[in-house]
Short mmCIF file of C-alpha atoms in Angstrom, two decimals:
data_model
loop_
_atom_site.label_atom_id
_atom_site.label_comp_id
_atom_site.label_asym_id
_atom_site.label_seq_id
_atom_site.Cartn_x
_atom_site.Cartn_y
_atom_site.Cartn_z
CA MET A 1 -6.52 71.49 82.05
CA LYS A 2 -7.79 67.76 82.58
CA ASN A 3 -11.26 69.02 83.07
CA LYS A 4 -11.11 70.90 79.70
CA LEU A 5 -10.08 67.81 77.88
CA THR A 6 -12.89 65.77 79.28
CA ARG A 7 -15.56 68.01 78.30
CA ASN A 8 -18.38 68.40 75.73
CA TRP A 9 -17.28 65.20 74.52
CA GLY A 10 -20.72 64.84 72.63
CA LEU A 11 -19.79 68.43 70.84
CA LYS A 12 -16.22 67.05 70.22
CA ILE A 13 -17.30 63.41 68.78
CA ALA A 14 -20.13 65.30 66.39
CA SER A 15 -17.02 67.70 65.13
CA PHE A 16 -14.81 64.59 64.40
CA LEU A 17 -17.67 62.96 62.12
CA SER A 18 -18.89 66.22 60.36
CA ALA A 19 -14.72 66.49 59.58
CA ALA A 20 -15.08 62.84 58.23
CA VAL A 21 -17.66 63.66 56.04
CA LEU A 22 -16.57 66.88 54.77
CA TRP A 23 -13.20 65.26 53.79
CA LEU A 24 -14.96 62.24 52.34
CA VAL A 25 -17.56 64.84 50.22
CA VAL A 26 -13.99 66.82 48.92
CA THR A 27 -12.51 63.58 48.10
CA ASN A 28 -15.14 62.03 45.64
CA ILE A 29 -15.89 66.00 44.35
CA ASN A 30 -12.32 65.96 42.99
CA ASP A 31 -11.62 62.43 42.88
CA PRO A 32 -14.87 60.68 42.10
CA ILE A 33 -15.36 56.31 41.56
CA MET A 34 -15.81 56.30 37.54
CA THR A 35 -16.19 53.21 35.20
CA TYR A 36 -13.69 52.26 32.37
CA ARG A 37 -14.61 49.56 29.55
CA VAL A 38 -11.65 47.63 27.37
CA THR A 39 -13.02 45.60 24.63
CA ASP A 40 -11.67 42.30 23.18
CA VAL A 41 -9.31 41.28 25.88
CA PRO A 42 -7.50 38.08 25.46
CA VAL A 43 -7.16 35.08 27.77
CA THR A 44 -3.73 33.94 28.69
CA ILE A 45 -3.94 29.98 29.28
CA LYS A 46 -1.65 29.10 32.21
CA ASN A 47 0.17 25.86 32.74
CA ALA A 48 -1.52 24.13 29.36
CA ASN A 49 1.04 21.71 29.73
CA LEU A 50 -0.40 19.71 32.46
CA ILE A 51 -2.64 18.73 29.42
CA THR A 52 -0.27 18.15 26.78
CA GLU A 53 1.79 16.28 29.41
CA ARG A 54 -1.15 13.57 29.66
CA GLY A 55 -0.64 12.82 26.00
CA GLN A 56 -3.68 14.89 25.39
CA VAL A 57 -5.22 18.00 23.25
CA TYR A 58 -6.96 21.04 24.06
CA GLU A 59 -9.46 23.36 22.19
CA VAL A 60 -10.95 26.24 23.37
CA LEU A 61 -14.61 26.44 22.49
CA ASP A 62 -16.87 29.29 21.61
CA GLY A 63 -13.96 31.73 21.57
CA THR A 64 -13.99 31.88 25.02
CA ASP A 65 -10.43 32.78 25.45
CA MET A 66 -10.94 36.16 24.60
CA ILE A 67 -13.37 38.51 26.68
CA ASP A 68 -15.61 40.92 24.95
CA VAL A 69 -15.93 43.44 27.40
CA VAL A 70 -14.27 43.92 30.68
CA THR A 71 -15.24 46.92 32.81
CA ILE A 72 -13.47 48.44 35.76
CA SER A 73 -14.29 50.77 38.77
CA ALA A 74 -12.04 53.10 40.18
CA PRO A 75 -11.10 56.55 41.04
CA ARG A 76 -10.77 59.02 38.31
CA SER A 77 -7.19 59.71 38.85
CA ILE A 78 -6.60 55.54 38.61
CA ILE A 79 -8.95 55.07 35.57
CA ASP A 80 -7.05 58.20 34.01
CA SER A 81 -3.79 56.15 34.08
CA LEU A 82 -4.99 52.43 32.74
CA ASP A 83 -5.39 51.82 29.47
CA ARG A 84 -6.09 47.98 27.37
CA SER A 85 -2.21 46.76 27.80
CA ASN A 86 -2.84 47.12 31.37
CA VAL A 87 -5.58 44.68 31.91
CA VAL A 88 -4.35 40.93 32.63
CA ALA A 89 -6.65 38.01 32.06
CA VAL A 90 -5.41 34.93 32.91
CA ALA A 91 -6.62 31.13 32.93
CA ASP A 92 -4.65 28.48 35.13
CA VAL A 93 -5.17 25.24 34.21
CA ASN A 94 -4.87 24.22 37.79
CA ASP A 95 -7.88 25.51 38.19
CA LEU A 96 -9.84 22.93 35.34
CA THR A 97 -13.27 21.98 36.66
CA SER A 98 -14.64 18.31 35.93
CA VAL A 99 -16.67 20.06 33.21
CA ASP A 100 -13.28 21.67 31.29
CA THR A 101 -13.70 24.98 32.25
CA VAL A 102 -11.16 27.63 33.87
CA ALA A 103 -12.05 30.29 35.50
CA ILE A 104 -10.57 33.63 34.24
CA LYS A 105 -8.93 35.68 36.86
CA LEU A 106 -8.80 39.85 35.99
CA SER A 107 -6.15 42.38 36.80
CA THR A 108 -4.62 45.14 35.94
CA ASN A 109 -0.12 45.00 35.68
CA LYS A 110 -0.74 48.59 37.92
CA TYR A 111 -2.57 49.87 40.80
CA SER A 112 -4.62 46.72 40.87
CA ASP A 113 -5.16 47.51 44.68
CA LYS A 114 -6.88 50.47 44.00
CA LEU A 115 -9.52 49.15 41.85
CA ASP A 116 -12.77 49.38 43.39
CA SER A 117 -13.89 46.17 41.16
CA ILE A 118 -12.87 44.28 37.61
CA ARG A 119 -15.40 41.94 35.53
CA GLY A 120 -15.36 40.78 32.38
CA ASN A 121 -19.01 39.48 30.72
CA ILE A 122 -17.85 35.71 30.84
CA ASP A 123 -16.03 34.35 33.48
CA SER A 124 -14.86 31.20 32.37
CA VAL A 125 -12.88 29.44 29.48
CA ARG A 126 -14.20 26.09 28.02
CA LEU A 127 -11.97 23.57 26.60
CA ASN A 128 -12.71 20.09 24.45
CA ILE A 129 -10.31 18.18 26.02
CA GLU A 130 -9.53 14.97 23.31
CA GLU A 131 -6.32 12.51 23.48
CA LYS A 132 -3.67 13.34 20.50
CA ARG A 133 -3.49 11.30 17.71
CA ASP A 134 -0.10 11.06 15.14
CA ARG A 135 -0.33 10.18 11.78
CA SER A 136 1.74 10.14 8.66
CA LEU A 137 0.11 10.55 5.20
CA PRO A 138 1.79 10.75 1.20
CA VAL A 139 1.58 14.69 0.05
CA LYS A 140 0.41 14.63 -3.13
CA SER A 141 0.78 16.90 -5.67
CA ILE A 142 -2.22 18.26 -8.10
CA THR A 143 -2.21 20.62 -11.01
CA THR A 144 -5.36 23.10 -11.48
CA GLY A 145 -5.97 25.13 -14.62
CA GLU A 146 -5.07 24.48 -18.42
CA VAL A 147 -1.58 25.51 -19.84
CA ARG A 148 -1.14 26.71 -23.22
CA GLU A 149 -2.77 25.44 -26.03
CA GLY A 150 -0.39 22.41 -27.44
CA TYR A 151 1.31 21.74 -24.39
CA VAL A 152 0.24 19.05 -21.70
CA VAL A 153 1.66 18.95 -18.15
CA GLY A 154 4.40 15.83 -17.64
CA LYS A 155 5.65 14.73 -13.91
CA VAL A 156 4.44 16.51 -10.91
CA THR A 157 7.46 15.91 -8.42
CA THR A 158 7.42 17.29 -4.72
CA ASP A 159 10.54 17.71 -2.77
CA GLN A 160 8.98 15.92 0.31
CA ASN A 161 6.39 13.22 0.20
CA LEU A 162 5.59 12.75 3.45
CA ILE A 163 3.86 14.78 6.03
CA ARG A 164 3.12 14.16 9.86
CA ILE A 165 0.38 15.46 11.34
CA SER A 166 -0.90 15.36 15.29
CA GLY A 167 -3.96 16.99 16.90
CA PRO A 168 -7.23 15.93 18.43
CA GLU A 169 -8.46 12.31 17.53
CA SER A 170 -11.93 13.74 16.53
CA ILE A 171 -10.03 15.86 13.64
CA ILE A 172 -7.22 13.58 12.84
CA SER A 173 -9.46 10.62 12.09
CA GLN A 174 -11.19 13.06 9.50
CA VAL A 175 -7.94 13.54 7.20
CA SER A 176 -8.22 11.77 3.78
CA LYS A 177 -5.43 13.36 2.29
CA ALA A 178 -2.66 15.97 1.56
CA GLN A 179 -1.83 17.58 -0.85
CA ALA A 180 0.17 20.78 -2.58
CA GLU A 181 -1.91 22.62 -5.73
CA VAL A 182 0.16 24.41 -8.25
CA ASP A 183 -2.04 26.26 -10.99
CA ILE A 184 -0.68 26.10 -14.34
CA SER A 185 -2.69 28.32 -16.46
CA GLY A 186 -1.26 29.43 -19.89
CA PHE A 187 2.46 27.82 -18.69
CA SER A 188 4.54 26.55 -21.66
CA ASN A 189 7.62 26.21 -19.36
CA ASP A 190 8.40 23.77 -16.42
CA ILE A 191 7.42 25.23 -13.15
CA SER A 192 9.34 24.91 -10.16
CA THR A 193 6.73 26.69 -6.96
CA ASP A 194 5.99 26.07 -3.19
CA SER A 195 3.32 25.50 -2.62
CA GLU A 196 1.22 25.22 0.75
CA VAL A 197 -0.06 21.40 1.81
CA ARG A 198 -3.61 21.52 2.66
CA LEU A 199 -5.75 18.54 4.27
CA TYR A 200 -8.89 17.17 3.21
CA ASP A 201 -12.03 15.10 3.75
CA GLU A 202 -13.26 12.34 1.99
CA ASN A 203 -15.71 14.67 0.51
CA GLY A 204 -12.63 16.82 -0.71
CA LYS A 205 -13.52 19.34 2.07
CA GLU A 206 -10.85 21.19 3.56
CA ILE A 207 -9.39 21.15 7.27
CA THR A 208 -8.59 24.00 8.81
CA ALA A 209 -8.38 23.35 12.45
CA ALA A 210 -5.92 25.37 14.00
CA ASN A 211 -4.99 23.06 16.47
CA ILE A 212 -3.59 20.08 13.97
CA GLU A 213 0.23 20.55 13.92
CA LYS A 214 2.20 19.68 10.85
CA SER A 215 5.69 18.68 10.36
CA ILE A 216 5.69 20.71 6.89
CA THR A 217 3.43 23.30 5.64
CA LYS A 218 4.78 23.61 2.22
CA VAL A 219 6.64 21.84 -0.48
CA ARG A 220 8.68 22.80 -4.26
CA VAL A 221 6.49 21.17 -6.55
CA SER A 222 8.20 20.90 -9.83
CA VAL A 223 5.82 20.78 -12.61
CA GLU A 224 7.03 19.45 -16.48
CA ILE A 225 5.25 21.10 -19.16
CA LEU A 226 5.77 19.09 -22.25
CA GLU A 227 5.06 20.18 -25.76
CA ARG A 228 2.17 18.18 -27.39
CA LYS A 229 2.68 16.46 -31.13
CA SER A 230 -0.18 13.65 -33.33
CA LEU A 231 1.94 10.90 -35.00
CA PRO A 232 0.40 8.26 -37.07
CA LEU A 233 1.83 4.39 -36.91
CA THR A 234 3.35 2.48 -39.79
CA CYS A 235 4.02 -1.19 -39.47
CA GLU A 236 6.46 -3.62 -41.52
CA VAL A 237 4.43 -7.00 -42.21
CA SER A 238 7.08 -9.84 -42.47
CA GLY A 239 6.19 -13.58 -44.18
CA THR A 240 4.71 -14.41 -47.19
CA PRO A 241 1.14 -15.80 -47.13
CA GLU A 242 -0.43 -19.21 -48.00
CA ASP A 243 -0.61 -20.28 -51.76
CA GLY A 244 -3.20 -19.02 -53.56
CA TYR A 245 -3.17 -15.96 -51.03
CA GLN A 246 -1.71 -12.41 -51.09
CA PHE A 247 -0.84 -9.56 -48.44
CA THR A 248 -2.57 -6.55 -49.89
CA GLY A 249 -0.49 -4.20 -48.69
CA GLU A 250 -3.18 -2.21 -46.47
CA VAL A 251 -2.34 -2.39 -42.81
CA THR A 252 -5.05 -1.15 -40.61
CA PHE A 253 -4.88 -0.20 -36.89
CA SER A 254 -7.86 -0.02 -33.46
CA LYS A 255 -5.43 3.67 -33.19
CA SER A 256 -4.50 5.21 -36.64
CA THR A 257 -2.72 8.38 -34.46
CA VAL A 258 -1.78 8.46 -30.86
CA ALA A 259 -1.13 11.81 -29.11
CA VAL A 260 2.57 11.77 -27.72
CA ALA A 261 4.63 14.21 -25.52
CA GLY A 262 8.24 15.52 -25.20
CA LYS A 263 10.88 18.27 -25.54
CA SER A 264 10.84 19.51 -28.70
CA LYS A 265 14.39 18.63 -29.42
CA ASN A 266 12.78 14.85 -28.89
CA LEU A 267 9.64 15.18 -30.74
CA GLU A 268 11.66 16.78 -34.11
CA LYS A 269 13.43 13.31 -34.47
CA ILE A 270 9.94 11.39 -34.75
CA GLU A 271 7.38 11.49 -37.54
CA ALA A 272 5.74 8.32 -37.30
CA ILE A 273 5.56 5.12 -34.38
CA ALA A 274 7.13 2.66 -36.80
CA ILE A 275 6.48 -0.86 -35.86
CA PRO A 276 9.70 -3.29 -37.19
CA ALA A 277 8.99 -6.04 -39.10
CA GLY A 278 8.45 -9.60 -37.48
CA VAL A 279 5.99 -8.19 -34.97
CA LEU A 280 3.15 -8.85 -37.25
CA ASP A 281 3.84 -11.92 -39.53
CA VAL A 282 1.65 -13.57 -42.23
CA THR A 283 3.56 -16.73 -43.23
CA ASP A 284 1.12 -19.53 -44.52
CA ALA A 285 -1.67 -16.74 -44.08
CA SER A 286 -5.27 -17.25 -45.45
CA GLU A 287 -7.31 -14.44 -44.09
CA ASP A 288 -6.23 -11.64 -42.02
CA VAL A 289 -3.43 -11.69 -39.37
CA THR A 290 -4.00 -9.46 -36.09
CA ALA A 291 -1.64 -8.97 -33.57
CA LEU A 292 -1.56 -7.21 -29.88
CA VAL A 293 1.31 -4.58 -30.15
CA ASP A 294 2.34 -2.74 -27.37
CA ILE A 295 3.67 0.34 -28.91
CA THR A 296 5.50 2.04 -25.97
CA GLN A 297 8.50 0.07 -26.53
CA TYR A 298 9.15 2.03 -30.23
CA LEU A 299 9.01 5.47 -28.64
CA PRO A 300 12.26 7.10 -28.74
CA ASP A 301 13.59 8.51 -25.51
CA GLY A 302 12.11 11.38 -23.70
CA VAL A 303 8.69 10.86 -25.74
CA ALA A 304 5.69 9.71 -23.70
CA LEU A 305 2.05 9.01 -24.33
CA VAL A 306 -0.19 11.13 -22.89
CA GLU A 307 -3.88 10.00 -23.86
CA ASP A 308 -6.14 9.30 -21.14
CA ASN A 309 -7.19 6.23 -20.69
CA PHE A 310 -4.68 4.91 -23.23
CA ALA A 311 -1.86 2.73 -22.51
CA GLY A 312 -0.41 2.06 -25.79
CA ARG A 313 -2.10 -1.38 -26.75
CA VAL A 314 -2.72 -1.35 -30.44
CA ASN A 315 -4.74 -3.69 -32.47
CA VAL A 316 -2.80 -4.03 -35.88
CA THR A 317 -3.99 -6.27 -38.70
CA ALA A 318 -2.60 -7.07 -41.88
CA LYS A 319 -5.42 -7.87 -44.91
CA ILE A 320 -4.62 -10.94 -46.75
CA GLU A 321 -7.17 -12.12 -50.23
CA ALA A 322 -7.61 -14.99 -51.78
CA GLU A 323 -6.11 -14.51 -55.04
CA ARG A 324 -7.91 -15.04 -58.38
CA ASP A 325 -7.09 -14.93 -62.37
CA ARG A 326 -8.28 -13.12 -65.04
CA ALA A 327 -7.54 -13.00 -68.76
CA VAL A 328 -6.15 -9.94 -70.88
CA ARG A 329 -6.64 -9.67 -74.17
CA ILE A 330 -3.29 -7.95 -76.29
CA PRO A 331 -2.61 -7.19 -79.83
CA VAL A 332 -0.36 -9.47 -81.45
CA GLY A 333 1.59 -6.18 -82.41
CA ARG A 334 2.40 -5.85 -79.43
CA ILE A 335 4.46 -8.68 -78.77
CA ARG A 336 7.96 -7.95 -79.10
CA PHE A 337 10.91 -10.34 -80.16
CA GLU A 338 14.18 -10.70 -78.11
CA GLY A 339 17.21 -12.88 -78.66
CA LEU A 340 16.11 -13.24 -82.58
CA PRO A 341 19.25 -13.76 -85.12
CA GLU A 342 20.93 -11.68 -87.12
CA GLY A 343 19.35 -12.30 -90.45
CA TYR A 344 15.89 -13.55 -89.49
CA ARG A 345 12.36 -11.88 -88.93
CA ALA A 346 9.43 -13.13 -87.39
CA VAL A 347 6.04 -12.88 -88.02
CA ILE A 348 3.37 -14.46 -85.52
CA THR A 349 0.88 -16.15 -87.98
CA GLU A 350 -1.74 -17.98 -85.12
CA PRO A 351 -3.86 -16.06 -83.73
CA ALA A 352 -4.03 -13.39 -86.83
CA ASN A 353 -5.37 -10.44 -83.88
CA GLU A 354 -4.94 -10.70 -80.06
CA CYS A 355 -3.62 -13.42 -77.89
CA SER A 356 -5.10 -14.37 -74.16
CA VAL A 357 -2.76 -13.70 -71.22
CA THR A 358 -4.34 -14.78 -68.12
CA PHE A 359 -3.15 -12.83 -64.91
CA THR A 360 -3.20 -14.20 -61.46
CA GLY A 361 -3.70 -11.66 -58.68
CA LEU A 362 -5.44 -9.54 -56.22
CA SER A 363 -9.19 -7.98 -57.33
CA ALA A 364 -7.27 -4.64 -57.15
CA ALA A 365 -4.52 -4.98 -59.21
CA LEU A 366 -6.56 -7.24 -62.02
CA ASP A 367 -9.58 -5.15 -62.37
CA ALA A 368 -7.21 -2.08 -62.80
CA VAL A 369 -4.51 -4.09 -65.48
CA THR A 370 -5.50 -2.59 -69.28
CA ALA A 371 -3.82 -4.10 -72.45
CA GLU A 372 -1.32 -1.26 -73.01
CA GLU A 373 0.37 -1.74 -69.53
CA VAL A 374 0.88 -5.57 -70.09
CA ILE A 375 4.58 -6.33 -71.95
CA ALA A 376 4.36 -9.02 -73.92
CA LEU A 377 7.36 -10.90 -75.48
CA VAL A 378 8.82 -14.00 -77.16
CA ASP A 379 12.38 -14.80 -75.66
CA MET A 380 14.37 -16.68 -78.24
CA ASP A 381 17.36 -17.63 -76.48
CA ALA A 382 15.03 -19.31 -73.92
CA TRP A 383 13.27 -21.09 -76.32
CA MET A 384 16.32 -22.57 -78.95
CA GLU A 385 17.62 -23.76 -75.26
CA GLN A 386 14.55 -25.36 -74.24
CA GLU A 387 14.13 -26.60 -77.80
CA GLU A 388 17.75 -27.77 -77.91
CA MET A 389 18.05 -25.89 -80.93
CA GLU A 390 21.86 -24.38 -81.86
CA GLU A 391 20.66 -22.25 -84.90
CA ILE A 392 17.59 -21.22 -85.72
CA THR A 393 16.21 -22.48 -89.30
CA GLU A 394 13.10 -21.46 -91.46
CA GLY A 395 10.10 -22.53 -89.97
CA SER A 396 6.76 -22.67 -87.90
CA TYR A 397 6.92 -22.77 -84.40
CA TRP A 398 4.93 -22.55 -81.58
CA MET A 399 6.77 -20.20 -78.83
CA PRO A 400 5.42 -19.25 -75.50
CA VAL A 401 4.65 -15.39 -74.29
CA THR A 402 6.01 -14.00 -71.19
CA ALA A 403 4.10 -11.48 -69.94
CA THR A 404 4.54 -9.25 -67.46
CA VAL A 405 3.00 -5.63 -66.16
CA GLU A 406 4.85 -3.33 -64.28
CA ASN A 407 4.68 -1.76 -60.86
CA ARG A 408 1.45 -4.05 -59.59
CA ASP A 409 1.86 -7.44 -58.06
CA LEU A 410 0.58 -9.40 -61.06
CA LYS A 411 1.73 -12.96 -61.85
CA GLN A 412 1.59 -15.02 -65.36
CA ASN A 413 -0.78 -17.99 -65.20
CA GLY A 414 -0.68 -21.10 -67.16
CA VAL A 415 1.05 -20.98 -71.15
CA THR A 416 0.25 -18.57 -73.94
CA GLU A 417 1.43 -19.34 -76.88
CA VAL A 418 1.95 -18.06 -80.41
CA ARG A 419 2.70 -19.63 -83.75
CA VAL A 420 5.66 -17.81 -85.21
CA HIS A 421 7.13 -17.93 -88.82
CA ILE A 422 10.33 -17.37 -89.07
CA ILE A 423 11.95 -15.94 -92.63
CA GLU A 424 15.61 -15.72 -93.50
CA ASP A 425 16.30 -12.26 -94.75
#
């Protein structure tokens, strides 16, 4: 029996090898090695806190936290049971190199020990590591577009006016402003909306780096929409100019109308911006008087100026003109008698046809006056009192004529007399 077991060793070894080869051939035919490719595999960065705990932040460069293609080699039976969700890519910050790269370790979450190979088109994640910087900025609110015609934007406010940002020093240092925008196109009523807070550099370019942390991402912006109205200016002049001069009644403004805005209920109550007496005083003036007036103090509550580059200061000028004289010839037949005692009549004997009355006033009024406008009379009562006469008697007397012109600021200059013959009826 022993001899049978130990005989023909060469033949037995050859038989064993043949059987092994045959098994491999059969196995390869039934479950061959195959290749499976998976695209866009994300890399999980592990232990990133090792960077942040040092007061630093990191940024993945060139998209190296995404593997474009992962190639897996394994038996067909293994490949058939794998899909994209089974591929695992991890970069452990514990393996960070001096050039800020981290090796990527690829595996599958099942049958990992049965893989022939697994590899990606990149083998490491490249990082940019910087010191972390914190900063606070005011949040500015701005509007874009145009409101409906006849309306303007009033106050624009936010429910929060400060934002804290943190991130890589190189990026945070570029941030110049934080602002929230609201589109007001076509609006005629107040607006209240949530608006995203965006960051911009000094050139107005938006900074959108993903590794910037914001304390807030949105703010509630309230925009007041007001009705617009143009108003004229008026001014009440006080005081009396120097003798020989008059205020012409003309007031000029460096800006005759101004644009204001407010709610409709407030604008309905105002038709002009009135500068009261005492602001422009022409007392003892012999030339034009000008005052710089801040008209904002005369605006009613709820109404405000809305013109750009206009703070509300206006030069107001009262026109002062020297008086002059003009003689107007009046037919004596137009002279009336007042206070003539009953039983007497008066006849003007000199001058025969016309008498001359001199008026003092401003050129415009003097040039326009006509003889028909002049009211001329002889006040008998006043004349008798002046002459200390208790009763009138027949005779010829020189009497003064008083002349006025209605609706014109003129005064009689000097004395005009006529000879009057008193006749008892």
